[in-house]
XYZ file of C-alpha atoms in Angstrom:
498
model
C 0.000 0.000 0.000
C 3.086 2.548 0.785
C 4.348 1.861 -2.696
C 0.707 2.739 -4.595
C 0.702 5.593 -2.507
C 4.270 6.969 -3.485
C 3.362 6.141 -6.959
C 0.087 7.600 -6.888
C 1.365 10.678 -5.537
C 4.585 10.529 -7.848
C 1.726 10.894 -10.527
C -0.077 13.935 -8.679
C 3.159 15.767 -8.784
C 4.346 15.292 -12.411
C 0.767 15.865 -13.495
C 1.168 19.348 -11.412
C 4.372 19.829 -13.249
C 3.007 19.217 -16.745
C 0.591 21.965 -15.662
C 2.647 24.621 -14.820
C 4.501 23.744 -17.614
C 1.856 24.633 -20.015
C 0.947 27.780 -18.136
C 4.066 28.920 -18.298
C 4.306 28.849 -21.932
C 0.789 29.952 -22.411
C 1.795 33.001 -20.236
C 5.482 33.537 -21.733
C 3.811 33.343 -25.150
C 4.529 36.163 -27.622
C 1.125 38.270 -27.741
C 1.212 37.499 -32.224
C 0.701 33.907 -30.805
C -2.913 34.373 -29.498
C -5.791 34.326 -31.538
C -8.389 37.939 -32.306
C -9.853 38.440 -29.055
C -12.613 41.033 -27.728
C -10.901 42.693 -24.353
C -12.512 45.628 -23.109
C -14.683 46.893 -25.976
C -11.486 45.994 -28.096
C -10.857 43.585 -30.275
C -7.013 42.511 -30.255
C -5.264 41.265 -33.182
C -1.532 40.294 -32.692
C -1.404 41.919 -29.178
C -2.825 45.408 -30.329
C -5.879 46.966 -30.550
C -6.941 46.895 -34.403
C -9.981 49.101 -35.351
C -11.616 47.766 -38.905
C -11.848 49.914 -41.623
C -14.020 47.097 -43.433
C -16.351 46.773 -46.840
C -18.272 43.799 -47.359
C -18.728 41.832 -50.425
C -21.831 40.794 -52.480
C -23.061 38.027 -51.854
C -21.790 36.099 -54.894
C -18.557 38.116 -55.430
C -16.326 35.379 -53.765
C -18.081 32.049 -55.269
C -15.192 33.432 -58.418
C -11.643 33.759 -57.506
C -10.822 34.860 -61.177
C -13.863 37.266 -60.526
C -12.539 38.559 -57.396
C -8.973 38.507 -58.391
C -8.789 42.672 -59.892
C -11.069 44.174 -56.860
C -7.948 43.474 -54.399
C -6.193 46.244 -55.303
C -8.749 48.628 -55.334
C -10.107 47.960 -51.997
C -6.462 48.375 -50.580
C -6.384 51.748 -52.589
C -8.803 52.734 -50.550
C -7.309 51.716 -47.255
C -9.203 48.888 -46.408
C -7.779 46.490 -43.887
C -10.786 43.706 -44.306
C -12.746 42.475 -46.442
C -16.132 40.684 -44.743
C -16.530 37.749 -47.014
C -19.438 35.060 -46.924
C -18.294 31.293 -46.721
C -21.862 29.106 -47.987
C -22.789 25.692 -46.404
C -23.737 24.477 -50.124
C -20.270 25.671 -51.244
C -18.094 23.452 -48.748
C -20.177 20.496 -48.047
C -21.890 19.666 -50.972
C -22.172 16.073 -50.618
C -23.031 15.415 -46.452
C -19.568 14.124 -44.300
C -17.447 15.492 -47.993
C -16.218 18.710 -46.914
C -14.401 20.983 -49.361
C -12.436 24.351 -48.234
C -11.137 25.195 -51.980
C -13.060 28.498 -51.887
C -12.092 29.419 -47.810
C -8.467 28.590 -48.907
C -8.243 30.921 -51.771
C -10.207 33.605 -50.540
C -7.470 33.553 -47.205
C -4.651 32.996 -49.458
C -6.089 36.059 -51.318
C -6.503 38.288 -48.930
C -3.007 37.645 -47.303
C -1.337 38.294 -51.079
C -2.731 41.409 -50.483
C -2.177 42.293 -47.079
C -6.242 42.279 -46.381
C -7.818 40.269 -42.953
C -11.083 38.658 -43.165
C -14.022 38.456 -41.278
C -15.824 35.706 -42.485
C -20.007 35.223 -42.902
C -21.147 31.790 -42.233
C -24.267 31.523 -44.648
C -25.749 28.549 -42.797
C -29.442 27.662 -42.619
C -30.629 31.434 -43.308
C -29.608 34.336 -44.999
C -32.025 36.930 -44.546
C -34.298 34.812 -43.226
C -34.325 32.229 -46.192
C -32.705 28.818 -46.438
C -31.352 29.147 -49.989
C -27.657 28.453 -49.128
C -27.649 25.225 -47.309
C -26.786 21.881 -49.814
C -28.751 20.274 -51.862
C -29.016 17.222 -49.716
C -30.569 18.806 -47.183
C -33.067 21.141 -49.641
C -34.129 17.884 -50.906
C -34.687 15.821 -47.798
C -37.623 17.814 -46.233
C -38.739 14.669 -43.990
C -34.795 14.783 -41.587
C -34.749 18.697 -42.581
C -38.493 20.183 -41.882
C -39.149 23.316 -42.994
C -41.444 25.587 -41.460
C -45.148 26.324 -41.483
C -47.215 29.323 -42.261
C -50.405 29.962 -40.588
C -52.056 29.094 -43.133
C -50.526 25.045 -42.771
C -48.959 26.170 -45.927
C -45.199 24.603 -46.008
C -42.312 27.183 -46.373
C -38.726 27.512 -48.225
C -37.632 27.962 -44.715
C -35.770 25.456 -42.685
C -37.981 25.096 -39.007
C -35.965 26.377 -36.080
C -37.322 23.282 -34.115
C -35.443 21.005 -36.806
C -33.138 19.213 -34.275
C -31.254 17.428 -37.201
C -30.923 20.372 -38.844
C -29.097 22.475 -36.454
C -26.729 19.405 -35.553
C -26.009 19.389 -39.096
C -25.466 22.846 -38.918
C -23.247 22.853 -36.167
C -21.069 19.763 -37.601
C -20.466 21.752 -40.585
C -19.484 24.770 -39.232
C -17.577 23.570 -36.405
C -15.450 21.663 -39.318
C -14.940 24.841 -40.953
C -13.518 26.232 -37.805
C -11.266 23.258 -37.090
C -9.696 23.909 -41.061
C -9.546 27.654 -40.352
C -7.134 27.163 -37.186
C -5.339 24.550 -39.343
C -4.214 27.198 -42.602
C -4.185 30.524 -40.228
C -3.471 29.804 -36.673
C -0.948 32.028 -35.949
C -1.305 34.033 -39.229
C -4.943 36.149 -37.763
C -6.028 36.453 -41.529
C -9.346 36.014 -40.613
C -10.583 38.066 -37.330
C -13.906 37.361 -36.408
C -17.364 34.982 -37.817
C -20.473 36.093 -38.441
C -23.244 33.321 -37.169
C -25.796 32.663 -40.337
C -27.222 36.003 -41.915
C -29.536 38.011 -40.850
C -31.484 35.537 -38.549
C -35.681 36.112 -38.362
C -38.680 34.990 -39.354
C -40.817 36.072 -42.281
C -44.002 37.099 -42.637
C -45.249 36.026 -39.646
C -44.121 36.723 -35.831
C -43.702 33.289 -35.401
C -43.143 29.674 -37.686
C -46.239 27.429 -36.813
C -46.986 23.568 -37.144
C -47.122 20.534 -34.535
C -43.722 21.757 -33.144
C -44.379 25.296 -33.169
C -47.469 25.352 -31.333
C -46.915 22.650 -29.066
C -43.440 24.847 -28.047
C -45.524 27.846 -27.804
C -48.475 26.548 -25.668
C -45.846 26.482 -22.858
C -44.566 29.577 -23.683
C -45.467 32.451 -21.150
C -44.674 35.636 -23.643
C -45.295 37.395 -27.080
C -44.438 35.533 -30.163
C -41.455 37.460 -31.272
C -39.998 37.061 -27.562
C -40.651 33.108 -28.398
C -39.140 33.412 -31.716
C -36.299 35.253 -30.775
C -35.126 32.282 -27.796
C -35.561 29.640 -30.051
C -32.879 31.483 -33.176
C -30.831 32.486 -30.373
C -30.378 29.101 -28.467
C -29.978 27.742 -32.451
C -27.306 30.391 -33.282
C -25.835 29.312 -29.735
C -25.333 26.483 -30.669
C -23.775 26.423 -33.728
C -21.037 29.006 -31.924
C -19.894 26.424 -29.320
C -19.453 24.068 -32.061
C -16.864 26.537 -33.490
C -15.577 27.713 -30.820
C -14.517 24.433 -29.187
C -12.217 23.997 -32.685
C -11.251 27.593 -33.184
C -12.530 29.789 -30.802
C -12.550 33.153 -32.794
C -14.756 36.178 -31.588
C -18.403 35.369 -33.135
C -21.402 37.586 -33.910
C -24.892 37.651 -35.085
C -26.635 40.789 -37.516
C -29.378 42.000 -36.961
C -32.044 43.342 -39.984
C -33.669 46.597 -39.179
C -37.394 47.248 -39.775
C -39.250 50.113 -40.088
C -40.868 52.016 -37.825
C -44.490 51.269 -37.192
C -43.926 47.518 -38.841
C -44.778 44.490 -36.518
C -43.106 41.159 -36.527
C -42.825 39.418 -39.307
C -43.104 42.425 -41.433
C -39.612 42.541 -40.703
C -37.548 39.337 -39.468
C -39.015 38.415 -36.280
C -37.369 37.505 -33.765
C -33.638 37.963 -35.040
C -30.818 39.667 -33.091
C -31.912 43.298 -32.462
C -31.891 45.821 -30.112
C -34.951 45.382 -28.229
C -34.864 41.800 -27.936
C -31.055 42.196 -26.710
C -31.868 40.738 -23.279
C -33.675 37.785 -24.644
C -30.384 36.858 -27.145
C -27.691 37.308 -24.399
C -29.324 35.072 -22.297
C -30.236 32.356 -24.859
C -27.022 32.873 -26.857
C -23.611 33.152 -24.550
C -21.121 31.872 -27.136
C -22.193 34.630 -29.659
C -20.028 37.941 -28.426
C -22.314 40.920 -30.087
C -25.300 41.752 -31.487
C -24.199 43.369 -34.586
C -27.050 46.079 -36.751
C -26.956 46.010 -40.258
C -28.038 49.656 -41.199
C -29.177 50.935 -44.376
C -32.140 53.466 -43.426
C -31.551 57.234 -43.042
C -32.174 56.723 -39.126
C -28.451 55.492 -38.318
C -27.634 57.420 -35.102
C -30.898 55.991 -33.362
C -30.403 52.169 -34.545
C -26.512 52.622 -33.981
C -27.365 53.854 -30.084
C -29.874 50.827 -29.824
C -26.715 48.292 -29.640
C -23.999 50.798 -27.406
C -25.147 48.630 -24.583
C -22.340 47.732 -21.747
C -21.202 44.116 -23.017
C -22.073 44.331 -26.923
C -19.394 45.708 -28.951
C -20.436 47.838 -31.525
C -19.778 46.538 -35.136
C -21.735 47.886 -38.207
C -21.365 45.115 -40.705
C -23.229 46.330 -43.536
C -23.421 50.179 -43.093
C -25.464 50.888 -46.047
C -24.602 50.372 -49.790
C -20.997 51.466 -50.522
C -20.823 54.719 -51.939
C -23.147 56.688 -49.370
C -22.041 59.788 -49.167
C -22.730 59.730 -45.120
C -20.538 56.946 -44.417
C -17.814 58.619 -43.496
C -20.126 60.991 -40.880
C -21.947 57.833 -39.508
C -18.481 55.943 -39.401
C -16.853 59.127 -37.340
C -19.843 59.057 -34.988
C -19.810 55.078 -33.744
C -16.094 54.738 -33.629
C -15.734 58.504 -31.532
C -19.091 58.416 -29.330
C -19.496 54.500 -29.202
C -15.476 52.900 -29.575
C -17.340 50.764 -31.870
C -14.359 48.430 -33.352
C -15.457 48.114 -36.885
C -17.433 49.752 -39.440
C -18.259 48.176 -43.170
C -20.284 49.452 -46.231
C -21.922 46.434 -48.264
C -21.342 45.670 -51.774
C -17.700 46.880 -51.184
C -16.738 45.973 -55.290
C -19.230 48.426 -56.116
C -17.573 51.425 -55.031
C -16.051 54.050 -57.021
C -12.809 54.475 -57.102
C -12.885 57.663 -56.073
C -15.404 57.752 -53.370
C -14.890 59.762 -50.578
C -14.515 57.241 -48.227
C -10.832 56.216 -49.365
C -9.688 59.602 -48.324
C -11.898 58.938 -44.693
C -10.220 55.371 -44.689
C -6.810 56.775 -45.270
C -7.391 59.732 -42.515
C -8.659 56.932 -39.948
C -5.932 55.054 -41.496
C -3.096 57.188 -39.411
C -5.364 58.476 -36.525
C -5.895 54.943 -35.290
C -2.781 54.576 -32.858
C -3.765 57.788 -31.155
C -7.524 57.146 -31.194
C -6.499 53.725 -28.715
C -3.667 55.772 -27.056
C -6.086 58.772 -26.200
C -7.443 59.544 -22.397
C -10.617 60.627 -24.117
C -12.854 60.810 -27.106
C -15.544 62.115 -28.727
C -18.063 61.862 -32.099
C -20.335 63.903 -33.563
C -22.570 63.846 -36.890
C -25.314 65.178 -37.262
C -28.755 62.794 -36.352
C -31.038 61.872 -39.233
C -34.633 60.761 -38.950
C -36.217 57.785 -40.916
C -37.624 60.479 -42.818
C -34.486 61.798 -43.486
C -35.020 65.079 -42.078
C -31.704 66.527 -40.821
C -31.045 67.884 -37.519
C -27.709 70.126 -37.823
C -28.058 71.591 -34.008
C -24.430 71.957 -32.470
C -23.427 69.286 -30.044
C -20.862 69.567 -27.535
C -18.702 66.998 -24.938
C -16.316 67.117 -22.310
C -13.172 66.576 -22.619
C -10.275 66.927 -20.176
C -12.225 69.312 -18.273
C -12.879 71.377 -21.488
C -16.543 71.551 -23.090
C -16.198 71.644 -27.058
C -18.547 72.243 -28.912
C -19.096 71.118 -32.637
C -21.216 72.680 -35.351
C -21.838 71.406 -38.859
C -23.081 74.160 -40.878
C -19.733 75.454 -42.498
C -19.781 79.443 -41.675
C -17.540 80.039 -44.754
C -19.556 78.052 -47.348
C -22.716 79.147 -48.795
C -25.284 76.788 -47.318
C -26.739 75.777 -50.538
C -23.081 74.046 -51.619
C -22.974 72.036 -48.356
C -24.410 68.850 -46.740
C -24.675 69.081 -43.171
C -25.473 65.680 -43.052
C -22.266 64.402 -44.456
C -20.284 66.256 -41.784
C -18.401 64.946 -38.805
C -15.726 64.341 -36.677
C -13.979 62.331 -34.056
C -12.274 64.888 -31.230
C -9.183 63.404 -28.947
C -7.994 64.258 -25.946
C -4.536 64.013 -25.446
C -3.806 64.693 -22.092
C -3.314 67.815 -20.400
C -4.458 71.303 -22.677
C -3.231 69.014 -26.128
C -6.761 67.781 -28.414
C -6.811 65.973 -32.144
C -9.509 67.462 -33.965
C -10.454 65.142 -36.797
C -13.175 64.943 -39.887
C -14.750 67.243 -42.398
C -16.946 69.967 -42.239
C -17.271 71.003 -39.139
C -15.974 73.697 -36.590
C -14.970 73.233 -32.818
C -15.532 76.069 -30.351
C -14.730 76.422 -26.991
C -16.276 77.609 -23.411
C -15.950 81.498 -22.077
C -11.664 82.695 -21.489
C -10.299 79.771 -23.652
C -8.335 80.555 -25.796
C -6.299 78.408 -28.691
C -2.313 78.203 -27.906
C -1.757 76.829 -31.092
C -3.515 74.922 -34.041
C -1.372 73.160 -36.651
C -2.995 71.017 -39.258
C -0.731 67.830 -40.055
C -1.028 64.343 -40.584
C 1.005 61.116 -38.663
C 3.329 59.181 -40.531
C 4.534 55.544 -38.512
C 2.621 57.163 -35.720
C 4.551 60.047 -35.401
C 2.953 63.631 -35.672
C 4.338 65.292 -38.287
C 3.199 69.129 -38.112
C 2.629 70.977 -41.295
C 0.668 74.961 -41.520
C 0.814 76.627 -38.224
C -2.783 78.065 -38.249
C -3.822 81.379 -37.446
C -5.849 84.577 -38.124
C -7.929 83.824 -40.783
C -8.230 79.975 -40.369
C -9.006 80.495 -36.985
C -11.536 83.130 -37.142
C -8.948 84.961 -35.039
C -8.547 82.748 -32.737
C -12.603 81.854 -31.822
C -12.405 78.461 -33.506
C -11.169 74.950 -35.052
C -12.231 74.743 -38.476
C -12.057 71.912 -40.916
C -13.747 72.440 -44.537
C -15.803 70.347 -45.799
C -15.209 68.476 -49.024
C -12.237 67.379 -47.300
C -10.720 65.293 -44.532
C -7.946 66.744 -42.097
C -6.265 66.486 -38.431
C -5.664 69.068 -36.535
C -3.487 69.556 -33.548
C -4.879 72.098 -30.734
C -3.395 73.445 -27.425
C -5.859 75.492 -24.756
C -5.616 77.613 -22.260
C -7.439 79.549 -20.366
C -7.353 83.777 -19.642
């Protein structure tokens, strides 16, 4: 008995040891070496804080790498550092148990050539509410697969969210795609984050019906888009912990907007929005955010539906590239919100020379001191839904200084400006030292401030380099900040006070 004893605990220790071992490592590991996290707000890439200055792709543009192959170069023209690309059920396991990564491997292989990251959409059992991208062999095979039920006992194009095979299936297949994706870029962080199915909800009802339906909602004590919501949620869950437990990459779900005034079902019931927030974090703790995907006038009010504590703010489709307020609405989320990303859709589309290259390039070299500042600020002006423009001044603290920001440009005629496609993102530096950033717009400050100093410039490797000293004119004499519109431009200002 001694001797099992000294062997047993002879096992205890070197088990211990193995332990530490790994801890050690894991703790002495260079920070390139872990994978894109969410820390803070943040999402870390390679150690850093990395803010994405994204466009997302068609929906077909990557099924064609030939077809793909010239838009590269265009999108890193206009200082893009990711590309949000879908990755299709159909597409990788077209025959079930076959799995084929051909078009993940070239689309990564792709994007690295060209010094691009990914976030990748996993077009599962819906995209925008639809079933149209899962394979063949489960379109065809309606008895294992069920699809849903109107309420008029009419059978739907729509898988059934109570279709237990179906969402193991699901699951399988996307937690192999995970388990391939740590295999080719482990260690390389080509591809950031994954986007759980598309656009999750149901259509044009609040709720799917049939036997399984009904039964489930006869116990249910709530509202049929509260019921609908749980049940995507827990199936979106679900198909996250499969991926994550192979490659556990920050995940997300996006969220179609409807209108105001429209009930459930006239828009997708039940999917990942901001009023059913509550009931998705609690029936979906492996997906990280609730993302919106935002292409009415009303941004501002849906972007300040998702600034919740504990949901990142990520707009992955921020209206159809080429809106001439992307750059405003961008300025806004990443200055008032820290959101981490932002992403017109239809990216290819885009002209190439739309205005948001320029914005992309200024964000480009104000990102290290936008993570490095004590403070920050970001202003656009709101728009309704019925587009009606409210160009009022706003103002923020900063380091003990209020500034306030107006968008009507005193030295244009009003008639050759949009207020609406003015912004800016403000920084405090520490002590009497601000960043003033965007286009259009003019900064003044509180009763005996005066400006030090304002020098327009721009940062090269992170470094400020200082060009035009700014004064008398371009300051109004001294009574404000001014950057024209038309244009985008960083400014350096000191305060003090008289």
């Amino acid at each position: 008995m001694r001797g099992s004893h000294a062997r047993l605990n002879q096992t205890i220790v070197h088990a211990m040891l193995r332990w530490l071992s790994a801890l050690a490592l894991f703790l002495a590991a260079p920070a390139f070496a872990q994978a894109p996290h969410l820390e803070g707000g943040r999402l870390i890439v390679d150690g850093k804080p990395f803010l994405i200055r994204g466009g997302e792709l068609g929906n077909s543009s990557a099924t064609d790498r030939a077809w793909l192959a010239p838009h590269w170069q265009r999108l890193k023209a206009l200082h893009l550092n990711t590309v949000l690309a879908p990755v299709t059920w159909e597409a990788i396991e077209p025959e079930e148990g076959r799995f084929d990564f051909s078009s993940l491997d070239w689309l990564v292989e792709d994007a690295r050539a060209n010094d691009m990251r990914l976030v990748l959409l996993w077009f599962g059992s819906w995209k925008n509410s639809m079933s149209t991208y899962v394979p063949a062999w489960v379109k065809r095979d309606g008895k294992r697969f069920p699809r849903s039920t109107g309420k008029d006992g009419q059978p739907q194009d729509i898988l059934s969210v109570f279709g237990k095979a179906t969402r193991d299936a699901d699951a399988r297949a996307f937690a192999a795609l995970m388990k391939h994706l740590k295999a080719i870029d482990d260690g390389r962080h080509t591809v950031l984050m994954v986007q759980v199915e598309n656009e999750i909800g149901f259509l044009p009802t609040a709720r799917e019906h049939g036997p399984l339906a009904d039964a489930a909602f006869a116990k249910w004590k709530g509202g049929e888009e509260a019921f609908t919501a749980r049940h995507y949620a827990r199936w979106a869950n679900a198909v996250a912990e499969a991926g994550k437990r192979e490659y556990a990459l920050p995940m997300y779900v996006n969220g179609a907007q409807g209108r105001p005034g429209k009930l459930p079902g006239d828009y997708p019931s039940g999917g990942p929005l901001a009023h059913l927030m509550r009931i998705w974090r609690e029936a979906a703790p492996a997906i990280d955010m609730l993302a919106p995907d935002i292409y009415f006038p009303n941004f501002a009010g849906i972007a300040d539906g998702y600034a919740v504590p504990g949901n990142p703010l990520f707009v992955p489709e921020a209206n159809q590239a080429g809106d001439p307020r992307a750059p405003a609405n961008a300025m806004r989320v990443i200055g008032k919100h820290g959101a981490i990303g932002f992403s017109p859709f239809a990216i290819e589309n885009i002209a190439d020379k739309d205005r948001l290259g320029s914005f992309y390039a200024m964000l480009e070299q104000l990102t290290p001191a936008l993570f490095a500042a004590s403070a920050r600020a970001g202003f656009a002006p709101p728009v309704s839904f019925e587009g009606v423009v409210d160009s009022a001044p706003q103002a923020a603290t900063l380091g003990g200084y209020v500034l306030t920001v107006g968008f009507v440009d005193p030295w244009t005629p009003k008639d050759k400006q949009e207020p609406a496609e003015h912004g800016g993102i403000l920084l405090w530096l520490g002590g009497e030292d601000y960043l003033v950033a965007g286009s259009g717009i003019t900064v003044t400050f509180g009763p005996r401030i005066g400006l030090d100093f304002v020098e327009e410039g721009r940062f090269v490797d992170g470094k400020w380099v200082a060009g035009r000293r700014l004064n008398g004119d371009e300051t109004h004499q001294g009574r404000h900040v001014r950057l024209p519109p038309g244009q985008f431009g960083i400014q350096k200002v000191r305060l003090y006070r008289y």
